[in-house]
Amino acid sequence: MSAPYARPLDLKHGLVDLTHGSGGRAMAQLIRELFVRELANEYLAQGDDGARLGRATGRLVVATDAHVVSPLFFPGGDIGCLSVNGTINDVAVMGARPLYLAASFVLEEGFPLADLAKIAASMGRASREAGVPVVTGDTKVVERGKADGVFITTTGVGELRDGIDCSGANARPGDVVLLSGPIGAHGMAIMACRENLSFDAPIVSDTAALHGLVDALLRAAPGLHTMRDATRGGVGATLNEIAQQSGVGIEIDEAAIPIPAPVEAACELLGLDPLYVANEGRLLAICPPDLAGDALGALRAHPLGAGATRIGRVIEDPRRFVQMRTRLGGRRIVDWLHGDQLPRIC
Amino acid sequence: MKYVDEFRDGELARGLAAAIARDAEAHRHYRFMEFCGGHTHAISRYGLADLLPDGIRMIHGPGCPVCVLPIGRIDQAIRLAREHRVILATYADTMRVPASQRLTLLRAKALGADVRMVYSTEDALAIARANPHREVVFLAIGFETTTPPTAVAVLHAAEAALGNFSILCNHVLTPAAMHAILDAPQGVAIDGFVGPAHVSTVIGSAPYEPFALDYGKPVVIAGFEPLDLLRAIHLLVRQVNEGRAAVENEFTRAVTRAGNVRAQALVDRVFERRADFEWRGLGTIPASALQLRPEFAHFDAERRFAVAYEPVPDNKACACGEILRGEKRPEECRIFGTACTPENPIGSCMVSSEGACAAHYTYGRLRGAAA
Ligand code: SF4
């Protein structure tokens, strides 16, 4: 394909301007030289407004997620890989195999093309690693000051595995609650950047695509009741969602929840509770007690679940409280978060 | 991290809890107020009340800077931002405090006011330097701990002749509030105080002596760690049993009798006492807050802009006053957990997670139902 443009995009000094969203030549060039190149796949190559996909045999699952994060680049990742992994995870925890992604970008006028190129490359890398192509997309540009650099919305489509029934509504009293690893890294990596906190070892975001881990988990324990990735609002908010949806109580044990020392120190400094700090590569799984051993084994055998632990159990409770036995032996409610302890981190 | 863990050891905690249970006399009721929001937070976060025998009840005090801010003060801040178009720099926790006309700073921001969250007074000064053509007002709140940084900011602004910076001063004084609680004509149902941690590092332990000597109430100053609190409660139980009232200091690793004399001098240079100040939940208390000294008057947003303080009465149903004096429990308020919740706080004690009602909402409901 020969490029019909006089000059290639200036990826060093160029800036996004309003013509990049105007539907004209500049926009076509941006899409072609940046997004199509980095995300290349047969579906994007069709070049139409939408993508014609293969035939699915099972039931489909769809999930969508808007990504706004400040800063856009942080230790362990950036908004690009975050937007790919986040949506893959939303599809995966439904018990589905993620197949395709769609992405739409809102760009702020004046945003450096060099940064955009980095973001597109990071999306490309994440999508190739995960084996889930970005098959269609859209780009809009808004005036300076109307957005914060770049916002990315991704939508994922997946195919449900036969015989799997995973839902936030399926937790039953007696079930065991598993957590796939240490918590709080993503949220605190972002906060540490924002607040200029420095630690001997920087806190690195845990952003990762979890569909491989989910696959291993479902093979070992197909009768699993619930999976959720503990993103915004952290483990605390996610458990409350499940308790609410399933009409149960959940009891967790603080001592069993792994919190990396730097995360704990940063939380202490900023007065935050790690239970409510966002994760981008951790999932909670709830299963009947007879499956717990196999499920935990499968999690631990996978690199993304090496730090998995059993953190609690589901109980009967019409009030749908999530409660925690603290490290000191007292009990407390892990309530919904009132307001926002961390604005805009995922 | 090791430092922190030492004070959160589960086994030590159980040992202390057992010692408290042994010493607490079965026929007695012990009602202790932890003055400070930081302690309230630690009690809820670690579920400490669960470790105490039934006869010991912790009363959550007014030491939460956000909770004691009256509606009229937030109104002033909102008017500064909306009518006088200043950049209002504020700590994040004031953003959700309900003000008049169903406004909050968060809502004012959404409506276009320039409200910016800062983590330190330095950030506020930086905003002023970066925006020389805008007026920048820092919403100064808090007890004796946050006052020295505000004093430093004002001194820096004065040195740099920063003409566009001022503060809306709401700094309040811990001992004055304790006096007000103890002086209530209805009397108080409090047998002793857990004294603040950080505040005491600044003011020292001496200012609490009148509470022991004149009012006969034991005071034990405690650090913020859960084990500090358990130790302090143990010391309070002993004082009550022995019929003593003294100021004891559990937090000797940070608090002395005289406190931080340098910080005190700094504050004294910049601030003087107001004749009186209205506290949410406690009413107007004489000499209980600070204002800038006349020589720093041009850094005083209240003098610089026409934003006179207009008191707004608390909701009639709200029982915060009685709760803070230990007369009522949060669940005895008619609208606790129904009309008044952390998402939609009606009274001051529900505003921040450190407030008495909010703490009970998140923790106490569990205990109440289990008992
Ligand atoms: S529940 Fe609300 S209204 Fe009632 S006393 Fe507490 S803060 Fe005031």
XYZ file of C-alpha atoms and ligand atoms in Angstrom:
725
model
C 0.000 0.000 0.000
C 1.486 3.327 -0.939
C 0.708 6.222 1.337
C -1.362 8.937 -0.363
C 0.022 11.605 1.945
C 2.605 14.196 1.047
C 4.508 13.884 4.276
C 4.436 11.246 6.994
C 3.129 12.181 10.446
C 5.692 14.034 12.519
C 5.845 11.637 15.401
C 8.585 13.602 17.101
C 7.221 17.103 17.383
C 3.734 16.853 15.937
C 0.633 17.686 17.939
C -2.947 16.576 17.658
C -4.994 19.362 16.107
C -8.650 19.714 15.220
C -8.125 18.499 11.652
C -7.220 15.090 13.058
C -10.820 14.626 14.023
C -12.444 16.358 11.077
C -12.953 13.325 8.881
C -10.515 14.638 6.284
C -7.141 13.575 5.055
C -5.330 14.399 8.303
C -7.602 12.090 10.218
C -7.195 9.278 7.746
C -3.447 9.696 7.984
C -3.458 9.635 11.764
C -5.521 6.483 11.834
C -3.482 4.772 9.160
C 0.018 5.700 10.261
C -0.576 5.389 13.922
C -3.393 3.098 14.883
C -3.587 0.757 11.913
C 0.156 0.283 11.939
C 0.382 -0.508 15.635
C -2.769 -2.568 15.897
C -2.504 -4.276 12.502
C -4.812 -7.250 11.912
C -6.988 -8.641 9.164
C -10.159 -7.019 10.503
C -8.756 -3.507 10.686
C -7.346 -4.071 7.215
C -10.900 -4.388 5.885
C -10.894 -0.612 6.182
C -14.645 -0.256 6.686
C -16.554 1.573 9.398
C -17.130 -1.683 11.178
C -15.520 -5.101 11.186
C -16.975 -8.333 9.824
C -16.168 -11.016 12.367
C -16.136 -14.783 12.268
C -19.152 -16.893 13.156
C -19.580 -17.611 16.847
C -20.923 -20.900 18.097
C -21.536 -20.102 21.749
C -23.329 -17.299 23.526
C -21.636 -13.934 23.320
C -20.538 -11.626 26.083
C -19.878 -7.931 25.628
C -18.276 -5.456 28.035
C -17.219 -1.850 27.664
C -15.024 0.387 29.721
C -13.975 4.026 29.440
C -10.416 4.685 30.499
C -9.343 8.009 31.932
C -6.183 8.029 33.937
C -3.824 10.712 35.081
C -0.892 10.435 34.592
C -1.217 8.648 31.251
C 2.132 6.910 31.760
C 2.965 5.270 35.072
C 5.346 2.601 36.370
C 4.196 -0.703 34.947
C 2.090 0.640 32.110
C 0.103 3.399 30.492
C -3.434 4.124 29.388
C -2.865 2.062 26.228
C -2.225 -1.352 27.751
C -4.615 -0.514 30.580
C -7.484 -0.036 28.125
C -6.760 -3.382 26.463
C -6.240 -5.392 29.642
C -9.145 -3.820 31.510
C -11.733 -4.796 28.959
C -10.266 -8.239 28.345
C -10.600 -8.797 32.087
C -14.204 -7.643 32.159
C -15.055 -10.174 29.476
C -12.915 -12.931 31.001
C -14.409 -12.789 34.477
C -17.822 -13.435 32.959
C -16.424 -16.853 32.138
C -15.977 -15.986 28.448
C -13.035 -16.213 26.061
C -12.263 -12.697 24.870
C -12.239 -12.607 21.041
C -12.273 -9.030 19.786
C -11.855 -5.482 20.986
C -13.088 -2.171 19.622
C -11.444 1.080 20.689
C -12.471 4.686 20.495
C -10.259 7.619 21.299
C -11.074 11.115 22.459
C -7.967 13.210 21.889
C -7.305 16.651 23.257
C -6.092 19.255 20.817
C -2.387 19.828 21.406
C -1.664 16.303 22.619
C 1.824 15.252 21.416
C 1.748 12.695 18.629
C 4.847 11.120 20.153
C 2.849 10.238 23.260
C -0.036 9.031 21.172
C 2.341 6.797 19.241
C 3.638 5.328 22.489
C 0.096 4.671 23.643
C -0.886 3.050 20.353
C 2.241 0.883 20.436
C 1.467 -0.185 23.982
C -2.087 -1.120 22.971
C -0.719 -3.078 20.052
C 1.690 -4.955 22.258
C -0.946 -5.750 24.877
C -3.419 -6.903 22.268
C -0.887 -9.150 20.504
C 0.298 -10.639 23.771
C -3.275 -11.350 24.766
C -4.180 -12.642 21.325
C -7.217 -10.376 21.201
C -7.188 -8.026 18.179
C -8.584 -4.493 18.102
C -10.858 -4.905 15.104
C -12.394 -1.472 14.735
C -12.044 1.970 16.193
C -12.891 5.628 16.114
C -11.127 8.887 16.843
C -12.482 12.261 17.863
C -10.579 15.412 18.732
C -11.885 17.975 21.215
C -10.642 21.488 21.858
C -7.827 22.059 24.241
C -9.038 22.028 27.833
C -12.067 19.840 27.034
C -10.276 16.586 27.801
C -7.232 15.450 29.667
C -4.818 14.300 26.955
C -6.526 11.160 25.800
C -9.519 9.105 26.831
C -9.872 5.585 25.501
C -13.024 3.533 25.493
C -12.665 -0.121 24.664
C -15.396 -2.661 24.085
C -14.746 -6.351 24.182
C -16.643 -9.293 22.746
C -16.143 -12.804 24.005
C -17.627 -16.233 23.716
C -19.038 -17.920 26.765
C -17.653 -21.328 27.599
C -20.207 -24.116 27.626
C -21.485 -25.065 31.040
C -19.962 -22.095 32.835
C -22.256 -19.939 34.884
C -20.262 -17.173 36.517
C -22.069 -14.205 37.959
C -21.911 -11.768 40.816
C -25.348 -13.093 41.741
C -24.192 -16.673 42.293
C -22.317 -16.471 45.605
C -23.874 -18.829 48.176
C -23.406 -19.116 51.947
C -20.596 -21.539 52.654
C -18.663 -20.582 49.503
C -14.977 -19.764 49.758
C -13.542 -16.405 48.663
C -10.196 -16.467 46.847
C -7.989 -13.549 45.871
C -5.457 -13.955 43.069
C -2.605 -11.957 44.626
C -1.351 -8.925 46.558
C -3.538 -5.843 46.305
C -3.258 -2.108 45.817
C -0.343 -1.876 43.384
C -2.113 -0.132 40.517
C -3.852 2.544 42.523
C -0.792 3.333 44.597
C 1.508 3.388 41.554
C -0.741 6.125 40.181
C -0.978 7.968 43.493
C 2.773 7.789 44.021
C 3.264 9.441 40.605
C 0.715 12.097 41.318
C 2.001 12.930 44.755
C 5.638 12.580 43.825
C 6.175 9.946 46.439
C 9.365 8.056 45.993
C 10.126 4.672 47.452
C 13.281 2.585 47.336
C 11.492 0.243 44.995
C 8.873 2.106 42.957
C 5.364 0.708 43.132
C 4.565 -0.868 39.776
C 1.024 -1.198 38.464
C -0.266 -4.751 38.305
C -2.039 -4.212 34.975
C -2.339 -7.535 33.184
C -4.738 -9.461 30.986
C -6.244 -12.147 33.169
C -7.937 -14.377 30.591
C -5.148 -16.961 30.779
C -5.484 -17.122 34.540
C -9.247 -17.385 34.230
C -8.849 -20.203 31.743
C -6.667 -22.170 34.136
C -9.064 -21.477 36.974
C -12.147 -22.601 35.074
C -10.460 -25.777 33.893
C -9.660 -26.699 37.484
C -12.963 -25.535 38.926
C -15.682 -25.276 36.276
C -18.332 -25.072 38.970
C -16.980 -21.705 40.151
C -19.781 -19.341 41.178
C -18.359 -15.841 40.798
C -15.345 -14.011 39.391
C -14.685 -10.278 39.457
C -11.618 -8.240 38.796
C -11.148 -5.917 41.764
C -10.636 -2.668 39.875
C -12.065 0.668 40.923
C -12.957 0.691 44.594
C -10.645 -2.276 45.133
C -11.428 -5.504 46.955
C -13.722 -3.638 49.372
C -16.078 -2.290 46.730
C -16.007 -5.466 44.637
C -16.988 -7.679 47.575
C -19.814 -5.301 48.408
C -21.096 -5.524 44.837
C -21.095 -9.302 45.040
C -22.767 -9.363 48.472
C -25.440 -7.015 47.179
C -26.029 -8.910 43.958
C -26.112 -12.339 45.605
C -28.032 -11.267 48.702
C -25.411 -12.703 51.059
C -22.872 -11.569 53.619
C -19.141 -11.993 53.170
C -16.609 -12.453 55.935
C -12.941 -11.855 55.224
C -9.804 -12.169 57.261
C -7.472 -9.165 57.155
C -4.393 -11.238 57.962
C -4.969 -13.344 54.834
C -4.983 -10.400 52.424
C -1.509 -9.829 51.012
C -0.527 -6.156 50.863
C 2.941 -5.316 49.540
C 4.960 -3.309 52.072
C 5.448 -0.233 49.824
C 1.710 -0.159 49.090
C 0.958 -0.291 52.767
C 3.493 2.454 53.507
C 2.124 4.719 50.773
C -1.445 4.144 51.938
C -0.398 4.996 55.458
C 1.192 8.215 54.277
C -1.828 9.335 52.290
C -4.414 8.088 54.752
C -5.892 5.542 52.369
C -7.234 2.076 53.030
C -5.604 -0.508 50.723
C -8.861 -2.446 50.627
C -10.350 0.301 48.479
C -7.362 0.908 46.265
C -7.739 -0.082 42.609
C -6.128 -3.143 41.066
C -5.818 -3.882 37.355
C -4.571 -7.436 37.482
C -6.278 -9.083 40.442
C -9.400 -11.119 40.573
C -11.679 -12.401 43.270
C -13.141 -15.841 42.799
C -15.922 -17.418 44.811
C -16.501 -21.149 44.702
C -18.138 -23.969 46.651
C -15.850 -25.274 49.409
C -15.196 -28.597 47.680
C -13.663 -26.780 44.701
C -11.576 -24.345 46.746
C -8.447 -26.510 46.893
C -8.367 -27.123 43.136
C -9.175 -23.497 42.361
C -6.460 -22.166 44.641
C -3.985 -24.677 43.221
C -4.775 -23.582 39.664
C -4.392 -19.914 40.552
C -1.079 -20.482 42.249
C 0.260 -22.540 39.375
C -0.196 -19.568 37.021
C 2.340 -16.711 37.064
C -0.401 -14.093 37.511
C -1.875 -15.947 40.464
C 1.276 -17.021 42.286
C 0.327 -14.990 45.345
C -3.244 -16.251 45.533
C -4.816 -16.770 48.943
C -8.075 -17.802 50.514
C -9.354 -14.642 52.165
C -12.757 -15.495 53.515
C -16.155 -17.058 53.070
C -19.690 -16.269 52.137
C -22.215 -16.270 54.967
C -25.910 -15.812 55.361
C -26.740 -12.193 56.154
C -29.901 -10.423 55.071
C -28.138 -7.088 55.651
C -25.580 -8.064 53.008
C -22.665 -6.806 55.051
C -19.075 -7.420 54.119
C -17.254 -7.821 57.391
C -13.667 -8.356 58.273
C -11.815 -9.922 61.140
C -8.990 -7.438 61.668
C -5.385 -8.332 62.286
C -5.980 -7.481 65.914
C -8.870 -9.883 66.214
C -11.662 -7.295 66.187
C -14.412 -7.153 63.604
C -15.497 -4.317 61.395
C -17.728 -3.668 58.458
C -16.013 -3.156 55.148
C -18.568 -0.711 53.883
C -19.161 0.733 50.477
C -16.855 3.589 49.859
C -18.557 6.857 50.642
C -17.525 9.281 47.983
C -14.272 8.707 46.221
C -11.016 8.088 47.990
C -9.079 8.162 44.750
C -10.500 10.207 41.962
C -9.737 8.976 38.474
C -7.247 6.226 38.639
C -8.632 3.695 36.223
C 7.096 -1.092 57.731
C 8.524 -2.909 60.661
C 7.914 0.167 62.725
C 4.239 0.110 61.962
C 3.803 -3.611 62.464
C 5.171 -3.538 65.971
C 2.164 -1.504 66.993
C -0.352 -3.723 65.243
C 0.585 -7.082 66.605
C -2.469 -9.272 67.069
C -1.061 -11.265 69.949
C -0.013 -8.222 71.928
C -3.467 -6.794 71.313
C -5.171 -9.881 72.671
C -2.904 -9.748 75.716
C -3.812 -6.128 76.354
C -7.486 -6.808 75.784
C -7.324 -9.615 78.333
C -5.639 -7.287 80.837
C -8.353 -4.681 80.311
C -11.071 -7.287 80.737
C -9.425 -8.486 83.947
C -9.165 -5.008 85.425
C -12.544 -3.670 84.327
C -14.902 -4.133 87.270
C -18.048 -5.982 86.371
C -20.467 -3.630 88.149
C -19.011 -0.507 86.577
C -19.646 1.294 83.316
C -16.706 3.039 81.758
C -17.486 5.755 79.231
C -14.369 7.082 77.600
C -14.220 9.693 74.913
C -11.496 9.535 72.332
C -11.367 13.176 71.386
C -9.559 12.797 68.146
C -10.852 11.619 64.789
C -7.638 9.710 64.174
C -8.417 7.552 67.181
C -12.002 7.104 66.056
C -10.687 5.925 62.746
C -8.276 3.466 64.355
C -11.050 2.085 66.540
C -13.274 1.402 63.547
C -10.521 0.262 61.240
C -9.190 -2.345 63.652
C -12.515 -3.244 65.193
C -11.136 -2.377 68.633
C -14.510 -2.009 70.335
C -14.914 -5.715 69.689
C -11.910 -6.441 71.878
C -13.275 -4.474 74.838
C -15.518 -5.865 77.566
C -19.189 -4.850 77.448
C -18.829 -2.403 80.313
C -16.489 -0.139 78.351
C -18.020 2.188 75.825
C -16.021 4.461 73.592
C -17.632 7.803 72.782
C -16.388 9.361 69.596
C -15.406 12.962 70.209
C -15.458 16.071 68.048
C -11.824 15.903 66.989
C -12.550 15.639 63.302
C -11.708 18.943 61.623
C -14.202 18.498 58.852
C -17.057 17.513 61.154
C -16.834 20.593 63.337
C -16.891 23.073 60.454
C -20.250 24.810 60.572
C -22.341 25.139 57.432
C -21.772 28.892 57.350
C -18.024 28.407 57.001
C -18.354 26.192 53.949
C -20.859 28.718 52.599
C -18.153 31.356 52.868
C -15.706 29.214 50.934
C -18.277 28.554 48.240
C -19.116 32.247 47.968
C -15.436 33.085 47.608
C -15.144 30.677 44.724
C -18.444 31.467 43.020
C -19.047 35.161 43.652
C -15.506 36.448 44.054
C -14.170 34.014 41.434
C -11.095 33.125 43.443
C -9.197 29.871 43.082
C -10.158 28.039 46.241
C -7.470 25.608 47.351
C -8.634 23.014 49.833
C -7.784 19.667 51.394
C -9.826 16.942 49.747
C -11.876 16.073 52.820
C -13.827 19.335 52.826
C -15.141 18.720 49.328
C -18.186 16.741 50.409
C -19.226 18.720 53.477
C -22.828 19.797 52.999
C -23.418 23.560 52.906
C -26.508 25.685 52.344
C -28.738 25.276 49.306
C -27.688 21.657 48.951
C -24.276 22.759 47.790
C -20.901 21.263 48.551
C -17.532 22.397 47.293
C -17.640 19.419 44.964
C -20.942 20.590 43.515
C -19.738 24.176 43.316
C -16.772 22.885 41.328
C -19.095 21.000 39.024
C -21.046 24.237 38.550
C -17.893 25.965 37.361
C -16.227 27.288 40.505
C -12.445 26.965 40.485
C -11.926 24.647 43.435
C -8.645 22.776 43.574
C -7.666 19.939 45.862
C -4.283 20.283 47.486
C -2.309 18.052 49.803
C -0.325 20.753 51.530
C -0.177 24.491 52.105
C 2.874 24.446 49.816
C 0.645 23.324 46.947
C -1.662 26.257 47.625
C 1.247 28.702 47.561
C 2.455 27.158 44.313
C -0.956 27.758 42.756
C -0.772 31.396 43.856
C 2.680 31.803 42.316
C 1.591 30.167 39.102
C -1.514 32.346 38.778
C -0.374 35.892 39.592
C -3.498 37.404 38.047
C -5.925 35.333 40.091
C -6.784 35.532 43.773
C -5.994 32.271 45.544
C -7.627 31.447 48.869
C -6.549 28.485 50.962
C -9.322 26.990 53.070
C -7.378 26.507 56.289
C -8.974 23.949 58.600
C -7.936 21.709 61.409
C -6.754 21.474 64.969
C -3.323 22.318 66.343
C -1.622 19.882 63.983
C -2.472 21.678 60.777
C -2.024 25.174 62.169
C 1.795 25.368 62.040
C 1.922 24.582 58.291
C -0.642 27.316 57.667
C 1.456 29.723 59.740
C 4.501 28.831 57.665
C 2.573 29.419 54.443
C 1.460 32.851 55.617
C 5.011 33.763 56.600
C 6.307 32.578 53.219
C 3.639 34.572 51.432
C 4.569 37.628 53.491
C 8.276 37.244 52.733
C 7.624 36.819 49.036
C 5.093 39.684 49.118
C 2.632 37.342 47.443
C -0.241 39.740 46.923
C -2.792 37.275 45.555
C -2.740 34.724 48.386
C -4.971 34.639 51.447
C -6.485 32.108 53.818
C -9.985 31.480 55.096
C -8.987 30.615 58.630
C -10.909 27.933 60.495
C -8.208 26.636 62.786
C -9.670 25.463 66.071
C -8.333 24.560 69.490
C -8.659 21.178 71.142
C -8.642 22.171 74.832
C -11.369 24.756 74.220
C -13.652 22.098 72.782
C -12.966 19.760 75.695
C -13.873 22.575 78.072
C -17.101 23.170 76.214
C -18.040 19.508 76.415
C -17.317 19.350 80.138
C -19.052 22.673 80.861
C -22.354 21.621 79.316
C -25.128 22.643 81.751
C -26.766 19.238 81.264
C -23.617 17.612 82.627
C -21.612 14.948 80.861
C -21.593 11.208 80.812
C -17.872 10.786 80.281
C -15.479 9.115 82.724
C -12.226 9.914 80.990
C -10.533 11.029 77.807
C -8.123 9.449 75.406
C -6.019 12.492 74.565
C -5.042 13.251 70.960
C -1.808 11.980 69.465
C -0.572 14.476 66.911
C -2.238 17.487 68.478
C -0.418 16.694 71.707
C 2.939 16.503 69.990
C 2.388 20.192 69.239
C 0.666 21.510 72.376
C 2.191 19.051 74.851
C 0.389 17.361 77.716
C 0.198 20.386 80.049
C -2.989 21.893 78.518
C -4.949 18.797 79.619
C -4.061 19.198 83.279
C -7.139 21.298 84.134
C -9.390 18.460 82.988
C -7.860 16.188 85.564
C -7.439 18.773 88.335
C -10.586 20.889 87.966
C -13.036 18.442 86.428
C -11.710 15.231 87.919
C -11.520 13.500 84.528
C -8.566 11.239 83.766
C -6.790 11.963 80.492
C -4.424 9.524 78.817
C -2.622 10.739 75.719
C -2.271 7.963 73.177
C -0.606 7.380 69.822
C -2.671 6.464 66.766
C -1.739 2.831 66.606
C -4.289 0.329 67.860
C -1.985 -0.938 70.611
C -1.494 2.642 71.801
C -5.216 2.945 72.165
C -5.597 -0.309 74.048
C -2.825 0.696 76.423
C -4.456 4.072 76.988
C -7.823 2.479 77.677
C -6.164 0.160 80.155
C -4.598 3.136 81.947
C -7.953 4.922 82.018
C -9.673 1.876 83.514
C -7.057 1.788 86.243
C -7.424 5.476 87.044
C -11.178 5.116 87.306
C -10.852 2.038 89.523
C -8.431 3.831 91.796
C -10.557 6.959 91.893
C -7.700 8.985 90.454
C -7.738 11.692 87.812
C -4.410 12.540 86.254
C -2.897 13.285 82.892
C -0.919 10.271 81.795
C 1.065 9.968 78.642
C 1.097 6.685 76.763
C 2.620 8.357 73.699
C 5.940 9.270 75.291
C 7.746 8.409 72.080
C 6.402 11.680 70.638
C 4.709 13.817 73.289
C 6.330 15.862 76.048
C 4.735 18.049 78.701
C 5.713 21.266 76.936
C 5.134 20.077 73.367
C 6.770 21.554 70.325
C 7.754 24.989 71.555
C 9.026 26.137 68.178
C 5.784 25.304 66.436
C 3.851 27.034 69.200
C 5.945 30.185 68.782
C 5.392 30.119 65.039
C 1.645 29.847 65.456
C 1.693 32.572 68.069
C 3.509 34.902 65.750
C 0.902 34.598 63.023
C -2.354 33.879 64.839
C -4.369 35.202 67.753
C -7.505 33.848 69.403
C -10.912 34.779 68.075
C -13.379 36.038 70.653
C -15.558 33.089 69.799
C -16.185 30.591 67.054
C -19.158 28.495 66.131
C -18.561 24.740 66.035
C -20.858 22.415 64.244
C -22.586 20.271 66.837
C -21.162 22.121 69.835
C -22.400 25.659 69.283
C -20.459 28.849 69.862
C -17.417 28.414 72.084
C -15.448 31.399 73.400
C -11.758 31.683 72.480
C -11.880 28.351 70.681
C -10.376 29.274 67.317
C -7.696 31.351 65.686
C -7.545 34.279 63.305
C -4.629 36.078 61.713
C -2.988 38.823 63.749
C -3.648 42.369 62.510
C -0.216 42.629 60.887
C -1.172 39.713 58.608
C -4.672 41.029 57.967
C -4.150 41.314 54.223
C -3.761 37.517 54.091
C -7.149 37.120 55.725
C -9.764 36.292 53.114
C -12.540 37.316 55.485
C -11.167 40.837 55.603
C -10.113 40.942 51.999
C -13.421 39.909 50.482
C -16.970 40.712 51.449
C -17.838 37.292 52.838
C -19.162 37.908 56.309
C -19.884 34.762 58.328
C -23.571 34.007 58.491
C -24.520 31.271 60.905
C -26.831 28.583 59.581
C -28.618 26.475 62.195
C -27.933 22.735 62.233
C -30.797 20.465 61.307
C -33.235 20.250 64.240
C -33.387 16.488 64.200
C -29.624 16.187 64.539
C -28.459 14.982 67.941
C -24.735 15.532 67.425
C -24.466 17.817 70.462
C -25.894 15.168 72.784
C -23.824 12.479 71.125
C -20.626 14.452 71.597
C -21.416 14.881 75.285
C -22.005 11.151 75.627
C -25.705 11.600 76.386
C -26.945 9.825 73.341
C -25.687 7.118 71.080
C -25.747 7.653 67.326
C -28.431 5.019 66.825
C -30.672 6.989 69.152
C -30.863 9.841 66.672
C -34.212 9.652 64.894
C -32.730 9.956 61.457
C -29.579 7.894 61.926
C -29.108 5.553 59.001
C -32.361 6.605 57.375
C -32.328 10.246 56.333
C -28.771 10.700 57.560
C -26.159 8.416 56.009
C -22.552 8.870 54.951
C -23.747 9.401 51.373
C -26.201 12.048 52.492
C -24.988 13.482 55.796
C -27.430 15.728 57.615
C -25.389 16.453 60.714
C -21.735 17.038 61.381
C -21.011 13.659 62.952
C -21.869 11.880 59.724
C -19.703 14.023 57.484
C -16.338 12.347 57.600
C -15.531 8.733 58.376
C -14.005 10.012 61.603
C -17.281 11.475 62.821
C -19.142 9.690 65.628
C -22.196 8.779 63.571
C -20.255 7.747 60.482
C -17.972 5.552 62.575
C -20.978 3.933 64.187
C -22.641 3.533 60.805
C -19.688 1.617 59.432
C -18.721 -0.346 62.484
C -21.309 -0.156 65.197
C -24.164 -1.498 63.142
C -22.378 -4.805 63.066
C -21.964 -5.005 66.798
C -25.454 -3.732 67.527
C -26.979 -6.442 65.402
C -24.776 -9.220 66.698
C -25.400 -8.397 70.350
S -27.220 10.593 62.608
Fe -26.901 12.455 61.440
S -28.461 13.824 62.125
Fe -28.338 12.185 63.636
S -26.923 12.929 65.165
Fe -25.728 11.813 63.700
S -25.050 13.333 62.252
Fe -26.685 14.268 63.405
